[in-house]
mmCIF file of C-alpha atoms and ligand atoms in Angstrom:
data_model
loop_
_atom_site.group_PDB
_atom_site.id
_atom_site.type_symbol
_atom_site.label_atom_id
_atom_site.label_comp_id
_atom_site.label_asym_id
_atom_site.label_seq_id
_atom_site.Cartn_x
_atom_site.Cartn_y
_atom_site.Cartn_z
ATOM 1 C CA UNK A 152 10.289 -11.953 23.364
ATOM 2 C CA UNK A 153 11.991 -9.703 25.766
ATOM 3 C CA UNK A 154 10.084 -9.704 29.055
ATOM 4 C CA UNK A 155 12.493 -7.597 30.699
ATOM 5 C CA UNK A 156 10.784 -4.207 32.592
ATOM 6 C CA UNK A 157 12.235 -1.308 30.439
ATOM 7 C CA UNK A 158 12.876 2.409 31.558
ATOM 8 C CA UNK A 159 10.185 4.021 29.862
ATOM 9 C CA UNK A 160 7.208 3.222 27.426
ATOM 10 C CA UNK A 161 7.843 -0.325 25.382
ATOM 11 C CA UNK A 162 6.595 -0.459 22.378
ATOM 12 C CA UNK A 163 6.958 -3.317 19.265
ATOM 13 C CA UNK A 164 6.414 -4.690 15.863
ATOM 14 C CA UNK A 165 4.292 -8.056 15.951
ATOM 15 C CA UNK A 166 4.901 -9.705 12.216
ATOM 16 C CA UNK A 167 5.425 -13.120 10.615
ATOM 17 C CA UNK A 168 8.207 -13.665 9.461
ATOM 18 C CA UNK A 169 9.610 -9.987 11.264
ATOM 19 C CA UNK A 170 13.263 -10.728 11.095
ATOM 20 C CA UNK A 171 13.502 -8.218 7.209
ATOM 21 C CA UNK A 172 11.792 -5.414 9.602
ATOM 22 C CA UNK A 173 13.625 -1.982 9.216
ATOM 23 C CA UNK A 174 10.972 -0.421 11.909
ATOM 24 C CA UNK A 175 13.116 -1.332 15.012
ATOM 25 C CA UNK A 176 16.148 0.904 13.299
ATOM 26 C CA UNK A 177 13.598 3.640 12.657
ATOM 27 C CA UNK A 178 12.576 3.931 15.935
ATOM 28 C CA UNK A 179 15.796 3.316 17.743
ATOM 29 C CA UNK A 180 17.316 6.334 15.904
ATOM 30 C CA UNK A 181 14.410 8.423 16.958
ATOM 31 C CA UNK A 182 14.458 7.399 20.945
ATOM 32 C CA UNK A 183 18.278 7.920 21.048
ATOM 33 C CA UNK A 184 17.747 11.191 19.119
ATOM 34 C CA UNK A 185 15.193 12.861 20.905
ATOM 35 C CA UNK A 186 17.425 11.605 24.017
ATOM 36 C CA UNK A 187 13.990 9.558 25.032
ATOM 37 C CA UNK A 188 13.735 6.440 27.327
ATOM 38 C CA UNK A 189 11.407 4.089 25.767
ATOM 39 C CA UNK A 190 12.455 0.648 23.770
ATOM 40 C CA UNK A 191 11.157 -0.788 20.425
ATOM 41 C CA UNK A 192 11.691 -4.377 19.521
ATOM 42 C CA UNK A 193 10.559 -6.795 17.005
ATOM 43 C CA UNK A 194 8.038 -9.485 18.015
ATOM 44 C CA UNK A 195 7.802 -12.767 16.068
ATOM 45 C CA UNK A 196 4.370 -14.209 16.385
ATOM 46 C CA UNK A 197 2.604 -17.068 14.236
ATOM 47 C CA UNK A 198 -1.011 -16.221 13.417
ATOM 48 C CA UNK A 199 -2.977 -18.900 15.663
ATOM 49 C CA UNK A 200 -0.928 -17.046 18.884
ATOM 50 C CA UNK A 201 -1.699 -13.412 17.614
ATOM 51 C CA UNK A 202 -4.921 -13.046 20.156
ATOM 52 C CA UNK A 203 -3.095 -14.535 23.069
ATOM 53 C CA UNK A 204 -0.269 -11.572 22.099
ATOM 54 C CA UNK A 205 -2.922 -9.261 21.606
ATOM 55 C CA UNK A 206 -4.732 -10.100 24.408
ATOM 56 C CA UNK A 207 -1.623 -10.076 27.557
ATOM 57 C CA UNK A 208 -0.042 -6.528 25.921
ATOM 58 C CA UNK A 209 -0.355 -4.857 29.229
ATOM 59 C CA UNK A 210 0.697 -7.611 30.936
ATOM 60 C CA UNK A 211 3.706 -7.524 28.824
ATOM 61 C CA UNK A 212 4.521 -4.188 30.035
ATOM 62 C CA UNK A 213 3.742 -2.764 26.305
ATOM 63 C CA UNK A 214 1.981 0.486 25.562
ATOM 64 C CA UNK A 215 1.158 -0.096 21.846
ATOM 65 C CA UNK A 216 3.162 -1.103 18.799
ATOM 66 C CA UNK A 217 2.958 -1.716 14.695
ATOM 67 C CA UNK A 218 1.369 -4.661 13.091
ATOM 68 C CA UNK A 219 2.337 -5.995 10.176
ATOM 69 C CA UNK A 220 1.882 -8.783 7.547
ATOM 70 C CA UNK A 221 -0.480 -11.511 8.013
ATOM 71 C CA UNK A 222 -1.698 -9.745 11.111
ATOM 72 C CA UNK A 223 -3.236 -6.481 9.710
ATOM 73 C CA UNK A 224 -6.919 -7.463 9.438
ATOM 74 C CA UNK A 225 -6.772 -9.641 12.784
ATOM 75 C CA UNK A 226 -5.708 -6.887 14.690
ATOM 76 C CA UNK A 227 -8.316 -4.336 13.240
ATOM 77 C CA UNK A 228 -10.948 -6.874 14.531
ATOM 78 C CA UNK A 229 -9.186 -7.238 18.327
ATOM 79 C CA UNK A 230 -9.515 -3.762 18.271
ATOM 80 C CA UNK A 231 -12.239 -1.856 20.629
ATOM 81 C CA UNK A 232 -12.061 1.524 18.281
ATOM 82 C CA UNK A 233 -10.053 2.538 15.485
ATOM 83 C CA UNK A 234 -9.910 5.376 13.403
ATOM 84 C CA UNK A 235 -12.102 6.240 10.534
ATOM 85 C CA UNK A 236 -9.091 5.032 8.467
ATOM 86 C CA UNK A 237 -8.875 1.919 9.842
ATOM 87 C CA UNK A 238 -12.413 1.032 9.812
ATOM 88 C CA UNK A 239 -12.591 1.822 6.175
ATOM 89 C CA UNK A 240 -9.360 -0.746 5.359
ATOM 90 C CA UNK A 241 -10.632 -2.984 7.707
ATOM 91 C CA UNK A 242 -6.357 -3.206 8.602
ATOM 92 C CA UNK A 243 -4.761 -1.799 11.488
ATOM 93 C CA UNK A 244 -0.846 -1.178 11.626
ATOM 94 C CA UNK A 245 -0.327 0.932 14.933
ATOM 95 C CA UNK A 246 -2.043 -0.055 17.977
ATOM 96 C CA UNK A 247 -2.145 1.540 21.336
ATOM 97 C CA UNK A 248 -3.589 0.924 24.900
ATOM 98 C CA UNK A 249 -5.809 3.525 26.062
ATOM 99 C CA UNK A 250 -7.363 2.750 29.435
ATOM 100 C CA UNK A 251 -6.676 -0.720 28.957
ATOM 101 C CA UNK A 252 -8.379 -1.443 25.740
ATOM 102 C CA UNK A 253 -6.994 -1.475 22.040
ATOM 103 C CA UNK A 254 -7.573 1.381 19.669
ATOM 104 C CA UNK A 255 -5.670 0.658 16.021
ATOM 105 C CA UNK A 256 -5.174 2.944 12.771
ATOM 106 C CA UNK A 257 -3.588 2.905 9.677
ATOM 107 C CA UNK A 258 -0.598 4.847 9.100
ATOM 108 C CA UNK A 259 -0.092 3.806 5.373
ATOM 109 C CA UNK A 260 -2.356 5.986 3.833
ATOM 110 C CA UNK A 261 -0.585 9.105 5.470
ATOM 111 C CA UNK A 262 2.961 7.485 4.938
ATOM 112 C CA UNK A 263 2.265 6.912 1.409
ATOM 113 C CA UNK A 264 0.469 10.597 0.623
ATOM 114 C CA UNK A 265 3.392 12.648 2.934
ATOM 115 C CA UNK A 266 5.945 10.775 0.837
ATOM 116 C CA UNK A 267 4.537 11.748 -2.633
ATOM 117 C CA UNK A 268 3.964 15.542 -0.943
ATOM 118 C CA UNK A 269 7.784 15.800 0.050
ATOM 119 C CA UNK A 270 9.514 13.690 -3.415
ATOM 120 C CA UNK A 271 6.787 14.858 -5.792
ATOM 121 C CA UNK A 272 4.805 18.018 -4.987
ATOM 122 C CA UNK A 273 2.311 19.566 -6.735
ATOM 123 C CA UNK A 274 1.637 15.660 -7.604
ATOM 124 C CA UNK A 275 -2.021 15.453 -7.020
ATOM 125 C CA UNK A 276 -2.736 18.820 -9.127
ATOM 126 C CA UNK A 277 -3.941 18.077 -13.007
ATOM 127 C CA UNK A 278 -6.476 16.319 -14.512
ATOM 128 C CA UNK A 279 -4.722 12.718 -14.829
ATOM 129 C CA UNK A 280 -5.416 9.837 -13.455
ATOM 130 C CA UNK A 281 -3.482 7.516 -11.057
ATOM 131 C CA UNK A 282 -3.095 4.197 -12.476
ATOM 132 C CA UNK A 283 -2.643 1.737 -9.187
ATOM 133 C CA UNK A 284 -0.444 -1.694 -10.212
ATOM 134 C CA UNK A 285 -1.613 -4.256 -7.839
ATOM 135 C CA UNK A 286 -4.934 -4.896 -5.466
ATOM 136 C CA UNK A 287 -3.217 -6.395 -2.053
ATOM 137 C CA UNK A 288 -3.549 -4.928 1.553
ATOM 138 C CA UNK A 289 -1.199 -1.785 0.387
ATOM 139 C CA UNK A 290 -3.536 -1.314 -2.762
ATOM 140 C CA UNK A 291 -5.867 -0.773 -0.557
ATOM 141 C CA UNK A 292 -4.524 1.675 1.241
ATOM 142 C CA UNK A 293 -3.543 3.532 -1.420
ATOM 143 C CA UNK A 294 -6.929 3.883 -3.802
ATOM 144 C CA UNK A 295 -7.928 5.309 -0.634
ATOM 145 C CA UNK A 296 -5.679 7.742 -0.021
ATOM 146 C CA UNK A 297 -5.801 8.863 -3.592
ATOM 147 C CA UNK A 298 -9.328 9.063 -3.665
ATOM 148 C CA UNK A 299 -8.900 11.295 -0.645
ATOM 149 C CA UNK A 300 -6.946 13.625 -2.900
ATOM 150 C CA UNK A 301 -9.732 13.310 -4.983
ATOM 151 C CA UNK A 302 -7.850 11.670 -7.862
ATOM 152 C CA UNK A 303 -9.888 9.162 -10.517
ATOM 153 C CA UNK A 304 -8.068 6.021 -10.316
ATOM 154 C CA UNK A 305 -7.660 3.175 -12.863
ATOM 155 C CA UNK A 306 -6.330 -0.099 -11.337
ATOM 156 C CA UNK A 307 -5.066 -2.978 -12.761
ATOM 157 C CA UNK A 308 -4.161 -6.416 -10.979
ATOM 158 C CA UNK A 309 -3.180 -10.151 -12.269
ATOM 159 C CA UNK A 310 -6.081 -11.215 -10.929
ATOM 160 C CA UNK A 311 -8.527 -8.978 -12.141
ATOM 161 C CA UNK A 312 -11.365 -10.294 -9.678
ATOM 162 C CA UNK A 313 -9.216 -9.083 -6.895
ATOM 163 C CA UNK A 314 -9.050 -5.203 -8.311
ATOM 164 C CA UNK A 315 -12.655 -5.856 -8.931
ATOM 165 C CA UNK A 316 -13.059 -6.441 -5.293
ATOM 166 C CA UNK A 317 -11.173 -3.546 -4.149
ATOM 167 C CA UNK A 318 -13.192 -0.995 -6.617
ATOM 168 C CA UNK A 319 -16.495 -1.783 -4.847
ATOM 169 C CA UNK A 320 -15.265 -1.305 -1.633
ATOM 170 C CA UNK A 321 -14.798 2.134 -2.562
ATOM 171 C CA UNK A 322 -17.396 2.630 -4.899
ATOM 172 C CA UNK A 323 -17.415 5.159 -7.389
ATOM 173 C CA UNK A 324 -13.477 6.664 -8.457
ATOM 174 C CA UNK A 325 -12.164 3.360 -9.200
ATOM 175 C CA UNK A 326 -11.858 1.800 -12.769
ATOM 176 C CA UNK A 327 -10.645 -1.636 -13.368
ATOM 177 C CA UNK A 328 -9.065 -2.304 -16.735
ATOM 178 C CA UNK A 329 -7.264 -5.623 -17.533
ATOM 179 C CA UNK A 330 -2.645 -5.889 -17.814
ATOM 180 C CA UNK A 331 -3.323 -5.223 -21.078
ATOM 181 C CA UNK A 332 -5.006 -1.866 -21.407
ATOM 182 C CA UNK A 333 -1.860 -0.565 -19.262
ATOM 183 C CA UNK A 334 -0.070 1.000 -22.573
ATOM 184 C CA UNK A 335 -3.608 3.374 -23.248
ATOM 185 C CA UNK A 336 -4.319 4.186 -19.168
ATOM 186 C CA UNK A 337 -0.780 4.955 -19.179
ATOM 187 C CA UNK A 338 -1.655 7.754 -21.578
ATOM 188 C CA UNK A 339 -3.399 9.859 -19.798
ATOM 189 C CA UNK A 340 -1.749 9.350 -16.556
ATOM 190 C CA UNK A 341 0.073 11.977 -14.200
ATOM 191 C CA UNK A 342 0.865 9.239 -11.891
ATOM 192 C CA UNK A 343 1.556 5.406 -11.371
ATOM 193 C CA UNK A 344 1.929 3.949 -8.466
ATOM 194 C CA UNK A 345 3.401 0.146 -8.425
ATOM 195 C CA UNK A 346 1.907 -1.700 -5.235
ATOM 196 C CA UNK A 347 2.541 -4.709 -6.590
ATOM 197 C CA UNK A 348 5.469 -7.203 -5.176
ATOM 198 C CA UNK A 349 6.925 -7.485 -8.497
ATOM 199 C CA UNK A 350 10.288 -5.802 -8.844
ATOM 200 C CA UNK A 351 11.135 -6.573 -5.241
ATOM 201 C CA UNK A 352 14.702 -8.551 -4.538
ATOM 202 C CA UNK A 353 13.913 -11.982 -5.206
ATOM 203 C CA UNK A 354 10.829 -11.718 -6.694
ATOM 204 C CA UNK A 355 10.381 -11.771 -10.663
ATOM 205 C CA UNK A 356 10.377 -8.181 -12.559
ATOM 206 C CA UNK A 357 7.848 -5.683 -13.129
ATOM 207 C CA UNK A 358 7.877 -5.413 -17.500
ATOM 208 C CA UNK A 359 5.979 -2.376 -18.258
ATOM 209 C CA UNK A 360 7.169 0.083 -21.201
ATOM 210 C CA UNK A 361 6.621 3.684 -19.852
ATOM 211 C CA UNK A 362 6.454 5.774 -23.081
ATOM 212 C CA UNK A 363 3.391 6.438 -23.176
ATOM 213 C CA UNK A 364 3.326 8.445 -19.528
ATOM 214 C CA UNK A 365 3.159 12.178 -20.336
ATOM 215 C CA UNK A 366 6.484 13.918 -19.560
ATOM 216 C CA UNK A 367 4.718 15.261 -16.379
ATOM 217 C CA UNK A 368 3.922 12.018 -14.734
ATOM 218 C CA UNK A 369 4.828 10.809 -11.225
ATOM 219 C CA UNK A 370 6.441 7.529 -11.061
ATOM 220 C CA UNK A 371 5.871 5.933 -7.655
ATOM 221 C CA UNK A 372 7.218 2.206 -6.340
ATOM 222 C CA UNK A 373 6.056 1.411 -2.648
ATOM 223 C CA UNK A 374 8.671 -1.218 -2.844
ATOM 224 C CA UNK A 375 12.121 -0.116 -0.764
ATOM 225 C CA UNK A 376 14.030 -3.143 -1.366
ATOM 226 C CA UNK A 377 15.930 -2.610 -3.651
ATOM 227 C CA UNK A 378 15.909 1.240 -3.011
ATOM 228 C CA UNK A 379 15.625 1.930 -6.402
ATOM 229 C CA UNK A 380 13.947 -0.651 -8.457
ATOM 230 C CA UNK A 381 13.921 -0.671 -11.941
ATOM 231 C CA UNK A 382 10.586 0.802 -12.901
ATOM 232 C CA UNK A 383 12.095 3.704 -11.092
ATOM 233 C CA UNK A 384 15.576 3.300 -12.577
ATOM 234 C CA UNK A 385 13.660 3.496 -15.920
ATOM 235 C CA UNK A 386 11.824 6.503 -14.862
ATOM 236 C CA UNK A 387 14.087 8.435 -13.727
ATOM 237 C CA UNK A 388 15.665 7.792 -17.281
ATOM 238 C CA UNK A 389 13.412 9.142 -19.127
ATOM 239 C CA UNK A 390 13.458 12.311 -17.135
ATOM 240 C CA UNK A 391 10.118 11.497 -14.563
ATOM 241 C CA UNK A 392 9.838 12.470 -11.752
ATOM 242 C CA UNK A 393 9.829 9.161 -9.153
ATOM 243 C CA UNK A 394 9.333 8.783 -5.737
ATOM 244 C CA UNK A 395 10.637 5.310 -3.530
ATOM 245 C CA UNK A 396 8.940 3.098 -1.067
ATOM 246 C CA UNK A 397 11.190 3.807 1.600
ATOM 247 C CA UNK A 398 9.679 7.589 2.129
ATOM 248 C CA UNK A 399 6.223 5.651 2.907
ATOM 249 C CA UNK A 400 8.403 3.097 5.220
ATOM 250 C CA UNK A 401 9.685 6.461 7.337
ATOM 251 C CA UNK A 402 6.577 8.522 7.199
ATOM 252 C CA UNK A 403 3.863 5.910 8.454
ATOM 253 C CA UNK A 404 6.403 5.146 11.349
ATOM 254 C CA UNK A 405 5.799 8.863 12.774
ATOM 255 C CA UNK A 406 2.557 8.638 13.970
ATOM 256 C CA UNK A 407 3.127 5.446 16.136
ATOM 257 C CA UNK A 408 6.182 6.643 17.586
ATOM 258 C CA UNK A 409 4.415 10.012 18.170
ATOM 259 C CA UNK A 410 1.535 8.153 20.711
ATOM 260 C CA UNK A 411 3.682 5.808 22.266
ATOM 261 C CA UNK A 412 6.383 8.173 23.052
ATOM 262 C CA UNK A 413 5.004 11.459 23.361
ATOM 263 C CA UNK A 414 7.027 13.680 20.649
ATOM 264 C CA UNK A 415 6.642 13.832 16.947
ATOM 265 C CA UNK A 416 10.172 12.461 15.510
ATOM 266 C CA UNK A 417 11.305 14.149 12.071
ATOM 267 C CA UNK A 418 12.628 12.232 9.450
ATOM 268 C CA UNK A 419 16.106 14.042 8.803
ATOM 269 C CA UNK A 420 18.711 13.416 6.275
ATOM 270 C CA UNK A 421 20.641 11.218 9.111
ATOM 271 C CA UNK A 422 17.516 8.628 9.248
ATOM 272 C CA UNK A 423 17.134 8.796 5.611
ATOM 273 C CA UNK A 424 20.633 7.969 5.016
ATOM 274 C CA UNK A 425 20.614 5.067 7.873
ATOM 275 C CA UNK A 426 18.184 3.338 6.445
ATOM 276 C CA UNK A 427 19.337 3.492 3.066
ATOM 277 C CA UNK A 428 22.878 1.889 4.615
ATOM 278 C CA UNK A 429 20.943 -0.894 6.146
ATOM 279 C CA UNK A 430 18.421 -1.983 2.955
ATOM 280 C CA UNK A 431 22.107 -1.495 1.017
ATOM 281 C CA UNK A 432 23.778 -3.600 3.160
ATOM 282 C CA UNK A 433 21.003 -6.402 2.803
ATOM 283 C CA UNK A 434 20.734 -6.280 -0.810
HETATM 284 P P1 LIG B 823 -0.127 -8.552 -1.046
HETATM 285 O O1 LIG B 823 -1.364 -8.204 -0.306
HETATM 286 O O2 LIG B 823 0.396 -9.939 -0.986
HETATM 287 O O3 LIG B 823 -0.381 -8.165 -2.613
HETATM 288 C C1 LIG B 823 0.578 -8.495 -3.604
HETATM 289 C C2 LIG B 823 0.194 -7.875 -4.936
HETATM 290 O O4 LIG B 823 1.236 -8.177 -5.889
HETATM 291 C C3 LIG B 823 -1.114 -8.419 -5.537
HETATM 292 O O5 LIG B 823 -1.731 -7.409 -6.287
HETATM 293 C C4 LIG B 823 -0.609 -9.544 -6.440
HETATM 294 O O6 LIG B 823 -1.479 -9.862 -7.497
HETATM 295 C C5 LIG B 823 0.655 -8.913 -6.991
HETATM 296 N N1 LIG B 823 1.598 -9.921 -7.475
HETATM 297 C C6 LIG B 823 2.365 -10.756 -6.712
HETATM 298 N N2 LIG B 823 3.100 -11.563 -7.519
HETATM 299 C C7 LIG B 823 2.765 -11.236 -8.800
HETATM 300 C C8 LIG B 823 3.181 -11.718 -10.081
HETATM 301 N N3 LIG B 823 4.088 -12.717 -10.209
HETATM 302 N N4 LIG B 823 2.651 -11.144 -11.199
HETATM 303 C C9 LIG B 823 1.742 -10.143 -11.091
HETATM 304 N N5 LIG B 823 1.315 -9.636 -9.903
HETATM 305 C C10 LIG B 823 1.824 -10.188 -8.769
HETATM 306 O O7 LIG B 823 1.086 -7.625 -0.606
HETATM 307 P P2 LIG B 823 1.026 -6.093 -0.059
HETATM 308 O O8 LIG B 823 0.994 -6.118 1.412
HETATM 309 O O9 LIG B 823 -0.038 -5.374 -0.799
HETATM 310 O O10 LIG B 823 2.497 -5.567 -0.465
HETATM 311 C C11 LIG B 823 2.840 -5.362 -1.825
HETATM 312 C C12 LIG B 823 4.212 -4.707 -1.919
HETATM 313 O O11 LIG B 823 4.189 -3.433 -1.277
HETATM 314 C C13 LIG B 823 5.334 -5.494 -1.247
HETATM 315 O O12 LIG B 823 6.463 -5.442 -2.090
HETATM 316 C C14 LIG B 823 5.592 -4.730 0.043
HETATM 317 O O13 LIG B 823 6.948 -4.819 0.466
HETATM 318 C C15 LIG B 823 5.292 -3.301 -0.399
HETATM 319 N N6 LIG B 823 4.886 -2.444 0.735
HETATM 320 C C16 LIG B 823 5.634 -1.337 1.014
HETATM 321 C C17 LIG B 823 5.274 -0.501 2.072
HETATM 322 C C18 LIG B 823 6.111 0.713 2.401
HETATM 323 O O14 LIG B 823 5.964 1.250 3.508
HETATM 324 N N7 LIG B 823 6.940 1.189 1.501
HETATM 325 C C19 LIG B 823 4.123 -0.792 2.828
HETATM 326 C C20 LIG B 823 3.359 -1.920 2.499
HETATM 327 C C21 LIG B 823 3.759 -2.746 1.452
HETATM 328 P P3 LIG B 823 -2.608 -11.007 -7.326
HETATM 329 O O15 LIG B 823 -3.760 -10.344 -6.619
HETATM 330 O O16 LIG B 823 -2.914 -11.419 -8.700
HETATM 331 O O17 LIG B 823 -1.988 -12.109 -6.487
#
């Protein structure tokens, strides 16, 4: 950790393992863009030290930061307020120091919903559904922001218990089917969303046949490494419309930056095209 005093507000990202992060490249860019003093770095911290971090921020000279995996819950229960967001995913991934105590909120349901606006627009129009691949901590932040579009949802997950799970905590809106009733959900689909790991580098592939999406159908993949996976790749094939992880990467970072900072950064071409480079360059 770098204990060094810098010019301007400090901010981090507390994960474990943190060394894959592409957050500390986002918010470089923006600090030397906007011409702002202010310093981001990476923080790696096991999960029996996370309080202790937590708890001697200030004394670290930090005014907030992200949070990400296995701290996400942990920190949404450090917190003393969060948003309504947060409360309901029971995950925080910004947090932020507000008269010395610890506000969080979750910045993955607006990264994930401004990324589908700007790739895919008109997306949540339609009577489809959105069939959700996977029930982890992004599923849930995704049902969520779906249902907040007010989209009926149909989610599938290996473990079906697990989507079972995630469907109560949101009540009605959700409807778990098992893997296998993928090929009829498809169907009458105008978007899929893959939150599962599968199709990630070094992780086995995501096998789904996508003929029976309608021709209008949204093909999203939270994943950003590789930048274009092959449900996408397939996708796009078939003339879909598809939208990457790495637009939910960018977008979530904005409103953390935004706090700890004190200007809203845009995500520009330049950015866009940086980040690609460095996922690239690491695949
Ligand atoms: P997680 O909580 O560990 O959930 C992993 C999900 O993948 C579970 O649904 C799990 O199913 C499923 N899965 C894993 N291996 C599988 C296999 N061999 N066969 C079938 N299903 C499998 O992880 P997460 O935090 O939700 O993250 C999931 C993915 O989203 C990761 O690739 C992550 O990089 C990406 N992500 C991207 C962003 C972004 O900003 N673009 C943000 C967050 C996450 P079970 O329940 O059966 O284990």
């Amino acid at each position: 950790m770098n204990l060094r005093a810098p010019s301007g507000p400090k901010a981090f990202i507390v994960g474990w393992p943190i060394a894959h992060s592409r957050s500390p490249l986002i918010h470089g860019f923006w600090l030397q863009q906007l011409g702002l003093s202010g310093s981001y770095e990476a923080v790696a911290i096991a999960p029996p030290d996370f309080p202790e971090f937590i708890e001697t921020l200030a004394e670290h000279g930090f005014v907030g930061g992200n949070v990400t995996m296995p701290h996400k819950h942990k920190a949404f229960e450090l917190c003393a307020g969060t948003t309504a967001t947060a409360a309901t995913l029971e995950a925080v991934n910004t947090l932020w120091l507000q008269d010395g105590a610890l506000f969080g909120d979750n910045t993955d349901v607006e990264g994930f919903l401004a990324a589908l606006d700007e790739d895919a627009p008109g997306w949540d129009t339609g009577a489809g559904r959105a069939v959700v691949l996977g029930a982890g901590g992004a599923a849930r932040a995704i049902v969520y922001g779906l249902l907040q579009r007010g989209r009926r949802i149909t989610l599938a997950n290996r473990t079906r218990q697990r989507a079972e799970l995630l469907a109560e905590h949101f009540g009605a809106g959700v409807d778990v089917i098992d893997w296998q009733g993928l090929p009829r959900a498809l169907e009458g689909a105008n978007l899929l969303v893959n939150t599962t790991s599968l199709g990630m580098k070094s992780h086995p592939p995501l096998e789904i046949d996508l003929a029976p999406l309608p021709p209008s159908a949204v093909v999203d993949d939270i994943i950003y490494f590789p930048l274009e996976t092959e449900l996408l790749r397939q996708a796009r094939a078939r003339g879909l419309r598809t939208v990457s992880g790495l637009g939910m990467l960018l977008h979530q970072a904005v409103p953390g930056f935004a706090r700890w900072f004190g200007a809203r950064p845009s995500i520009t071409d330049s950015l866009r095209r940086l980040a690609e480079a460095d996922v690239a360059k690491s695949s």
